[in-house]
Amino acid sequence: PQWLRVMLSNIMGHRLMERGAVIPRKLKPFLCRMLSGYKPRNDVMDSYKILELEEGCSLDDVRNSYRNLAKKYHPDSSSGLADSKAFIRVEEAYRVVLNDLAGKQKSDPGEEEEDQFKSKSLQHRHYLSFEGVGIGTPSQREKQYMQFRVDRATEQVLEYRQHRLESLYAGSDLSRAKDVRQSKKVKITQAVERLVEDLIQESMAKGDFDNLSGKGKPLQKFSHSPHIDPMTHNLNRILIDNGYQPEWILLQKEIRETIERLRKSIVASRRKLGEPMTLSQQKQWGRICEQFEEDIRKLNKRVDNFNLVVPILSRQMVHFSMDKEILRARKTYEAVMEKVSDPDTKENEGEEGK
């Protein structure tokens, strides 16, 4: 088409002039006039009219007008007004207007040559620039531009994190003091919680809670709560009236009763054997320990089942150790033997004194 031939001729002419190609003398005036963008005054005014602009407009107005008209008249566009001849006239008018604006801006000393070259470049070339990143075909340049954007985003994230850390640790003394105070508060809170828990467990072991009013009695019927629906309230009341207890409470009670029974039985077995033990008694004691170990293993399985159904994490139980239980039974046996021997020694001392 004609518009393509015009564009190719202009591009080839610029390339020949840049590379200093050998041009016949007869063609030099014609080629220089064609590439110099020289147009009479009437052609310049017509070019402004073709671009629908007025003389004295800015460079951005020229570019915007050229972009809109190119989208409208370009043969490859999907516009219904596409016309190759009209597009050629628009392009020629765009070049004339750019040359006219460049000639007016030459008197301005602050204008740089680079900006002038950019203003003379074709508008559709800017879509392939990708901020000046990459070389090769448009698809290759697009891939390189995407990688450039990823790298730039990574650098921005790192800079943001660096600034954030600097702002956090700007007042290092104040932040350290706050951290120390906060850690002290946490330690004090944890120490108080441990102390309270130890006191409660110690009181339970001593039996201070055994004589509380209401121990062993069913729970009182709680009053209706506005946060509980009537159906749930009635179900809870029926369960309380019938002495219902959750499964994990029954398991916990069973485990505690079982370990107490096992501890008493092994201490009683040890007392029956006496001190010192003969060879047959030692074998019997070994069989008793094996049976005790088997009972502890079964009890630990119950502990696992209890840990699966208990709703509160702090109420979970740990496994019972065979070695620790044997050591505990031995200490209990020695304490019992000392209590038994003390009255005997006192009676003997009293008889000797008499």
Short mmCIF file of C-alpha atoms in Angstrom, two decimals:
data_model
loop_
_atom_site.label_atom_id
_atom_site.label_comp_id
_atom_site.label_asym_id
_atom_site.label_seq_id
_atom_site.Cartn_x
_atom_site.Cartn_y
_atom_site.Cartn_z
CA PRO A 1 0.00 0.00 0.00
CA GLN A 2 1.01 3.60 -0.48
CA TRP A 3 1.30 4.48 3.22
CA LEU A 4 3.76 1.63 3.76
CA ARG A 5 5.88 2.73 0.81
CA VAL A 6 6.03 6.28 2.18
CA MET A 7 7.16 5.04 5.61
CA LEU A 8 9.81 2.73 4.17
CA SER A 9 11.17 5.46 1.90
CA ASN A 10 11.48 7.87 4.83
CA ILE A 11 13.21 5.28 7.02
CA MET A 12 15.64 4.25 4.26
CA GLY A 13 16.42 7.89 3.51
CA HIS A 14 17.29 8.58 7.16
CA ARG A 15 19.46 5.47 7.32
CA LEU A 16 21.38 6.52 4.19
CA MET A 17 21.97 10.00 5.55
CA GLU A 18 23.14 8.66 8.93
CA ARG A 19 25.62 6.17 7.44
CA GLY A 20 27.02 8.65 4.91
CA ALA A 21 26.13 6.59 1.84
CA VAL A 22 27.38 7.74 -1.56
CA ILE A 23 24.53 9.62 -3.24
CA PRO A 24 24.66 11.10 -6.74
CA ARG A 25 24.87 14.87 -6.91
CA LYS A 26 21.71 15.13 -8.94
CA LEU A 27 19.70 13.32 -6.25
CA LYS A 28 21.21 15.11 -3.22
CA PRO A 29 19.06 18.28 -3.44
CA PHE A 30 15.88 16.24 -3.89
CA LEU A 31 16.75 13.84 -1.06
CA CYS A 32 17.78 16.62 1.33
CA ARG A 33 14.55 18.51 0.61
CA MET A 34 12.54 15.31 1.18
CA LEU A 35 14.28 14.51 4.50
CA SER A 36 14.62 18.02 5.84
CA GLY A 37 10.90 18.24 6.46
CA TYR A 38 10.75 21.56 4.62
CA LYS A 39 7.21 22.59 3.94
CA PRO A 40 5.78 25.91 2.80
CA ARG A 41 3.75 27.99 5.21
CA ASN A 42 0.46 26.95 3.64
CA ASP A 43 1.34 23.27 4.12
CA VAL A 44 2.12 23.87 7.81
CA MET A 45 -1.28 25.48 8.42
CA ASP A 46 -3.00 22.66 6.54
CA SER A 47 -1.11 20.12 8.69
CA TYR A 48 -2.42 21.75 11.86
CA LYS A 49 -5.94 21.58 10.43
CA ILE A 50 -5.52 17.90 9.49
CA LEU A 51 -4.47 17.15 13.06
CA GLU A 52 -7.40 19.24 14.30
CA LEU A 53 -5.05 21.58 16.20
CA GLU A 54 -4.26 25.26 16.36
CA GLU A 55 -0.89 26.87 15.95
CA GLY A 56 0.90 27.33 19.27
CA CYS A 57 -0.25 24.04 20.81
CA SER A 58 2.07 21.92 22.93
CA LEU A 59 3.94 18.79 21.96
CA ASP A 60 1.69 16.59 24.13
CA ASP A 61 -1.37 17.90 22.30
CA VAL A 62 0.23 16.98 18.97
CA ARG A 63 1.04 13.48 20.15
CA ASN A 64 -2.43 12.89 21.59
CA SER A 65 -4.11 14.11 18.44
CA TYR A 66 -1.86 11.94 16.25
CA ARG A 67 -2.55 8.89 18.43
CA ASN A 68 -6.32 9.34 18.22
CA LEU A 69 -6.30 9.90 14.45
CA ALA A 70 -3.93 6.95 13.88
CA LYS A 71 -6.28 4.66 15.81
CA LYS A 72 -9.15 5.93 13.70
CA TYR A 73 -7.58 5.80 10.17
CA HIS A 74 -4.86 3.09 10.47
CA PRO A 75 -5.54 0.27 7.95
CA ASP A 76 -4.83 -2.43 10.54
CA SER A 77 -7.23 -0.98 13.10
CA SER A 78 -10.72 -2.38 13.56
CA SER A 79 -12.27 1.07 13.15
CA GLY A 80 -14.96 1.58 10.59
CA LEU A 81 -13.20 4.76 9.35
CA ALA A 82 -9.94 2.95 8.44
CA ASP A 83 -8.41 4.55 5.34
CA SER A 84 -4.79 4.24 4.17
CA LYS A 85 -4.83 7.57 2.29
CA ALA A 86 -6.20 9.47 5.27
CA PHE A 87 -3.57 7.80 7.50
CA ILE A 88 -0.78 8.92 5.12
CA ARG A 89 -2.05 12.51 5.25
CA VAL A 90 -2.19 12.36 9.04
CA GLU A 91 1.36 11.01 9.27
CA GLU A 92 2.74 13.61 6.89
CA ALA A 93 0.94 16.35 8.80
CA TYR A 94 2.34 14.97 12.08
CA ARG A 95 5.89 15.16 10.71
CA VAL A 96 5.37 18.70 9.44
CA VAL A 97 3.99 19.86 12.77
CA LEU A 98 6.85 18.20 14.68
CA ASN A 99 9.41 19.91 12.44
CA ASP A 100 7.65 23.24 12.93
CA LEU A 101 7.67 22.83 16.72
CA ALA A 102 11.32 21.75 16.67
CA GLY A 103 12.26 24.83 14.69
CA LYS A 104 10.47 27.05 17.21
CA GLN A 105 12.18 25.34 20.15
CA LYS A 106 15.70 25.74 18.76
CA SER A 107 15.79 29.26 20.15
CA ASP A 108 15.33 27.81 23.68
CA PRO A 109 18.84 27.01 25.09
CA GLY A 110 17.50 24.65 27.79
CA GLU A 111 16.07 22.17 25.25
CA GLU A 112 18.24 19.06 24.93
CA GLU A 113 18.95 17.20 21.72
CA GLU A 114 17.75 13.93 23.25
CA ASP A 115 14.29 15.37 23.88
CA GLN A 116 14.15 16.62 20.29
CA PHE A 117 14.95 13.16 18.94
CA LYS A 118 12.32 11.62 21.18
CA SER A 119 9.72 14.11 19.97
CA LYS A 120 10.45 13.19 16.34
CA SER A 121 10.04 9.42 16.91
CA LEU A 122 6.91 7.74 15.71
CA GLN A 123 4.20 7.37 18.26
CA HIS A 124 3.56 3.65 17.64
CA ARG A 125 7.22 2.95 18.46
CA HIS A 126 6.65 3.93 22.07
CA TYR A 127 4.52 0.84 22.61
CA LEU A 128 7.63 -1.34 22.05
CA SER A 129 9.92 0.64 24.33
CA PHE A 130 9.29 -1.28 27.63
CA GLU A 131 11.00 1.61 29.43
CA GLY A 132 14.06 1.11 27.29
CA VAL A 133 14.73 -2.40 28.60
CA GLY A 134 15.79 -5.35 26.44
CA ILE A 135 16.91 -6.05 22.92
CA GLY A 136 15.58 -8.30 20.16
CA THR A 137 12.07 -9.01 19.00
CA PRO A 138 9.06 -7.53 20.79
CA SER A 139 8.31 -10.86 22.53
CA GLN A 140 11.92 -11.18 23.72
CA ARG A 141 11.92 -7.59 24.94
CA GLU A 142 8.66 -8.23 26.77
CA LYS A 143 10.18 -11.22 28.63
CA GLN A 144 13.25 -9.17 29.53
CA TYR A 145 11.00 -6.33 30.71
CA MET A 146 9.00 -8.70 32.93
CA GLN A 147 12.23 -9.94 34.54
CA PHE A 148 13.29 -6.31 35.01
CA ARG A 149 10.02 -5.55 36.78
CA VAL A 150 10.46 -8.57 39.06
CA ASP A 151 13.98 -7.45 39.99
CA ARG A 152 12.81 -3.91 40.59
CA ALA A 153 9.94 -5.10 42.79
CA THR A 154 12.37 -7.26 44.79
CA GLU A 155 14.66 -4.30 45.36
CA GLN A 156 11.73 -2.16 46.47
CA VAL A 157 10.59 -4.82 48.95
CA LEU A 158 14.10 -5.09 50.39
CA GLU A 159 14.38 -1.31 50.70
CA TYR A 160 10.98 -1.18 52.43
CA ARG A 161 12.02 -3.85 54.93
CA GLN A 162 15.31 -2.08 55.56
CA HIS A 163 13.56 1.25 56.24
CA ARG A 164 11.05 -0.50 58.47
CA LEU A 165 13.78 -2.16 60.55
CA GLU A 166 15.65 1.11 60.79
CA SER A 167 12.52 2.87 62.02
CA LEU A 168 11.85 0.11 64.56
CA TYR A 169 15.37 0.19 65.98
CA ALA A 170 15.86 3.93 65.65
CA GLY A 171 15.38 4.38 69.37
CA SER A 172 17.36 1.29 70.40
CA ASP A 173 17.59 2.26 74.07
CA LEU A 174 13.84 2.79 74.40
CA SER A 175 13.03 -0.41 72.56
CA ARG A 176 15.45 -2.41 74.70
CA ALA A 177 13.99 -0.95 77.87
CA LYS A 178 10.48 -1.83 76.69
CA ASP A 179 11.59 -5.37 75.85
CA VAL A 180 13.17 -5.79 79.28
CA ARG A 181 10.05 -4.53 81.05
CA GLN A 182 7.84 -6.75 78.95
CA SER A 183 10.00 -9.84 79.61
CA LYS A 184 9.94 -9.08 83.36
CA LYS A 185 6.15 -8.84 83.31
CA VAL A 186 5.89 -12.17 81.50
CA LYS A 187 8.30 -13.86 83.92
CA ILE A 188 6.46 -12.49 86.96
CA THR A 189 3.10 -13.62 85.57
CA GLN A 190 4.40 -17.10 84.85
CA ALA A 191 6.02 -17.34 88.29
CA VAL A 192 2.78 -16.32 90.01
CA GLU A 193 0.78 -18.84 87.98
CA ARG A 194 3.21 -21.63 88.85
CA LEU A 195 3.16 -20.66 92.54
CA VAL A 196 -0.65 -20.66 92.64
CA GLU A 197 -0.80 -24.02 90.87
CA ASP A 198 1.76 -25.52 93.29
CA LEU A 199 -0.19 -24.22 96.28
CA ILE A 200 -3.42 -25.70 94.95
CA GLN A 201 -1.81 -29.09 94.31
CA GLU A 202 -0.19 -29.05 97.75
CA SER A 203 -3.51 -28.24 99.42
CA MET A 204 -5.22 -31.02 97.48
CA ALA A 205 -2.52 -33.48 98.57
CA LYS A 206 -2.94 -32.46 102.22
CA GLY A 207 -6.71 -32.84 102.00
CA ASP A 208 -7.59 -29.24 102.68
CA PHE A 209 -10.42 -29.44 100.14
CA ASP A 210 -11.97 -32.60 101.57
CA ASN A 211 -14.11 -30.83 104.16
CA LEU A 212 -15.63 -28.27 101.81
CA SER A 213 -19.35 -27.73 101.97
CA GLY A 214 -21.14 -29.45 99.14
CA LYS A 215 -18.48 -32.11 98.50
CA GLY A 216 -20.00 -35.27 97.05
CA LYS A 217 -23.34 -33.59 96.43
CA PRO A 218 -24.86 -33.11 92.96
CA LEU A 219 -24.44 -29.77 91.28
CA GLN A 220 -27.11 -27.21 91.92
CA LYS A 221 -29.48 -26.38 89.13
CA PHE A 222 -28.09 -23.26 87.57
CA SER A 223 -30.42 -20.45 86.69
CA HIS A 224 -31.37 -19.81 83.12
CA SER A 225 -28.73 -17.88 81.21
CA PRO A 226 -29.85 -15.48 78.46
CA HIS A 227 -26.84 -16.53 76.37
CA ILE A 228 -28.00 -20.20 76.23
CA ASP A 229 -30.98 -21.31 74.20
CA PRO A 230 -33.84 -22.98 76.14
CA MET A 231 -33.21 -26.40 74.55
CA THR A 232 -29.59 -26.51 75.74
CA HIS A 233 -30.64 -25.29 79.20
CA ASN A 234 -33.23 -28.07 79.54
CA LEU A 235 -30.81 -30.76 78.33
CA ASN A 236 -28.17 -29.64 80.85
CA ARG A 237 -30.75 -29.69 83.64
CA ILE A 238 -31.84 -33.24 82.74
CA LEU A 239 -28.22 -34.45 82.67
CA ILE A 240 -27.47 -32.86 86.07
CA ASP A 241 -30.59 -34.34 87.63
CA ASN A 242 -29.61 -37.84 86.52
CA GLY A 243 -26.03 -37.55 87.84
CA TYR A 244 -24.36 -37.44 84.43
CA GLN A 245 -20.59 -36.93 84.36
CA PRO A 246 -18.42 -36.41 81.26
CA GLU A 247 -16.32 -39.30 80.04
CA TRP A 248 -13.00 -37.62 80.70
CA ILE A 249 -13.90 -36.99 84.35
CA LEU A 250 -14.75 -40.65 84.85
CA LEU A 251 -11.51 -41.70 83.17
CA GLN A 252 -9.49 -39.32 85.33
CA LYS A 253 -11.09 -40.65 88.48
CA GLU A 254 -10.49 -44.25 87.38
CA ILE A 255 -6.82 -43.57 86.59
CA ARG A 256 -6.18 -41.97 89.97
CA GLU A 257 -7.89 -44.77 91.87
CA THR A 258 -5.99 -47.42 89.90
CA ILE A 259 -2.53 -45.89 90.50
CA GLU A 260 -3.26 -45.52 94.22
CA ARG A 261 -4.36 -49.16 94.42
CA LEU A 262 -1.24 -50.35 92.57
CA ARG A 263 1.05 -48.32 94.83
CA LYS A 264 -0.54 -49.71 98.00
CA SER A 265 -0.44 -53.27 96.69
CA ILE A 266 3.26 -53.21 95.80
CA VAL A 267 4.17 -51.69 99.19
CA ALA A 268 2.11 -54.38 100.94
CA SER A 269 3.82 -57.12 98.88
CA ARG A 270 7.22 -55.75 99.81
CA ARG A 271 6.31 -55.72 103.52
CA LYS A 272 5.23 -59.39 103.34
CA LEU A 273 8.61 -60.44 101.97
CA GLY A 274 10.48 -58.80 104.84
CA GLU A 275 14.12 -57.77 105.16
CA PRO A 276 16.54 -59.25 104.19
CA MET A 277 15.06 -61.28 101.31
CA THR A 278 16.16 -64.82 100.55
CA LEU A 279 16.82 -66.10 97.03
CA SER A 280 13.29 -67.43 96.63
CA GLN A 281 11.86 -64.16 97.97
CA GLN A 282 13.95 -62.19 95.48
CA LYS A 283 12.53 -64.28 92.61
CA GLN A 284 9.03 -63.68 93.97
CA TRP A 285 9.78 -59.94 94.18
CA GLY A 286 10.93 -60.02 90.54
CA ARG A 287 7.61 -61.61 89.48
CA ILE A 288 5.73 -58.97 91.46
CA CYS A 289 7.68 -56.21 89.68
CA GLU A 290 6.94 -57.78 86.27
CA GLN A 291 3.22 -57.87 87.07
CA PHE A 292 3.43 -54.28 88.31
CA GLU A 293 5.11 -53.24 85.06
CA GLU A 294 2.33 -54.87 83.04
CA ASP A 295 -0.31 -53.04 85.11
CA ILE A 296 1.51 -49.73 84.56
CA ARG A 297 1.59 -50.37 80.81
CA LYS A 298 -2.19 -50.95 80.75
CA LEU A 299 -2.71 -47.85 82.86
CA ASN A 300 -0.67 -45.76 80.40
CA LYS A 301 -3.03 -46.88 77.62
CA ARG A 302 -5.90 -45.48 79.64
CA VAL A 303 -3.91 -42.25 80.01
CA ASP A 304 -3.63 -42.05 76.20
CA ASN A 305 -7.39 -42.48 75.86
CA PHE A 306 -7.94 -39.80 78.50
CA ASN A 307 -5.68 -37.32 76.67
CA LEU A 308 -7.70 -37.83 73.49
CA VAL A 309 -11.05 -36.92 75.06
CA VAL A 310 -10.07 -34.29 77.65
CA PRO A 311 -11.29 -30.86 76.43
CA ILE A 312 -8.69 -28.80 78.33
CA LEU A 313 -5.08 -29.06 77.22
CA SER A 314 -3.71 -28.27 80.69
CA ARG A 315 -5.62 -31.25 82.15
CA GLN A 316 -3.76 -33.83 80.08
CA MET A 317 -1.74 -36.45 81.98
CA VAL A 318 1.72 -37.92 81.43
CA HIS A 319 2.66 -41.60 81.46
CA PHE A 320 3.58 -43.30 84.71
CA SER A 321 7.19 -44.51 84.88
CA MET A 322 7.94 -48.03 86.11
CA ASP A 323 11.32 -47.09 87.62
CA LYS A 324 9.95 -44.06 89.43
CA GLU A 325 7.05 -46.04 90.88
CA ILE A 326 9.40 -48.82 92.15
CA LEU A 327 11.66 -46.20 93.73
CA ARG A 328 8.66 -44.52 95.31
CA ALA A 329 7.44 -47.86 96.71
CA ARG A 330 10.90 -48.55 98.18
CA LYS A 331 10.97 -45.15 99.90
CA THR A 332 7.46 -45.69 101.26
CA TYR A 333 8.47 -49.11 102.57
CA GLU A 334 11.56 -47.68 104.30
CA ALA A 335 9.50 -44.91 105.88
CA VAL A 336 6.97 -47.45 107.18
CA MET A 337 9.74 -49.67 108.61
CA GLU A 338 11.28 -46.68 110.40
CA LYS A 339 7.94 -45.85 112.01
CA VAL A 340 7.54 -49.44 113.11
CA SER A 341 11.07 -49.64 114.52
CA ASP A 342 10.82 -46.35 116.48
CA PRO A 343 8.24 -47.60 119.04
CA ASP A 344 10.28 -50.79 119.57
CA THR A 345 13.49 -48.85 120.31
CA LYS A 346 11.63 -46.57 122.71
CA GLU A 347 10.22 -49.58 124.62
CA ASN A 348 13.69 -51.16 124.88
CA GLU A 349 15.19 -47.92 126.17
CA GLY A 350 12.44 -47.66 128.78
CA GLU A 351 13.04 -51.20 130.04
CA GLU A 352 16.81 -50.59 130.29
CA GLY A 353 16.19 -47.39 132.26
CA LYS A 354 13.90 -49.25 134.70
#
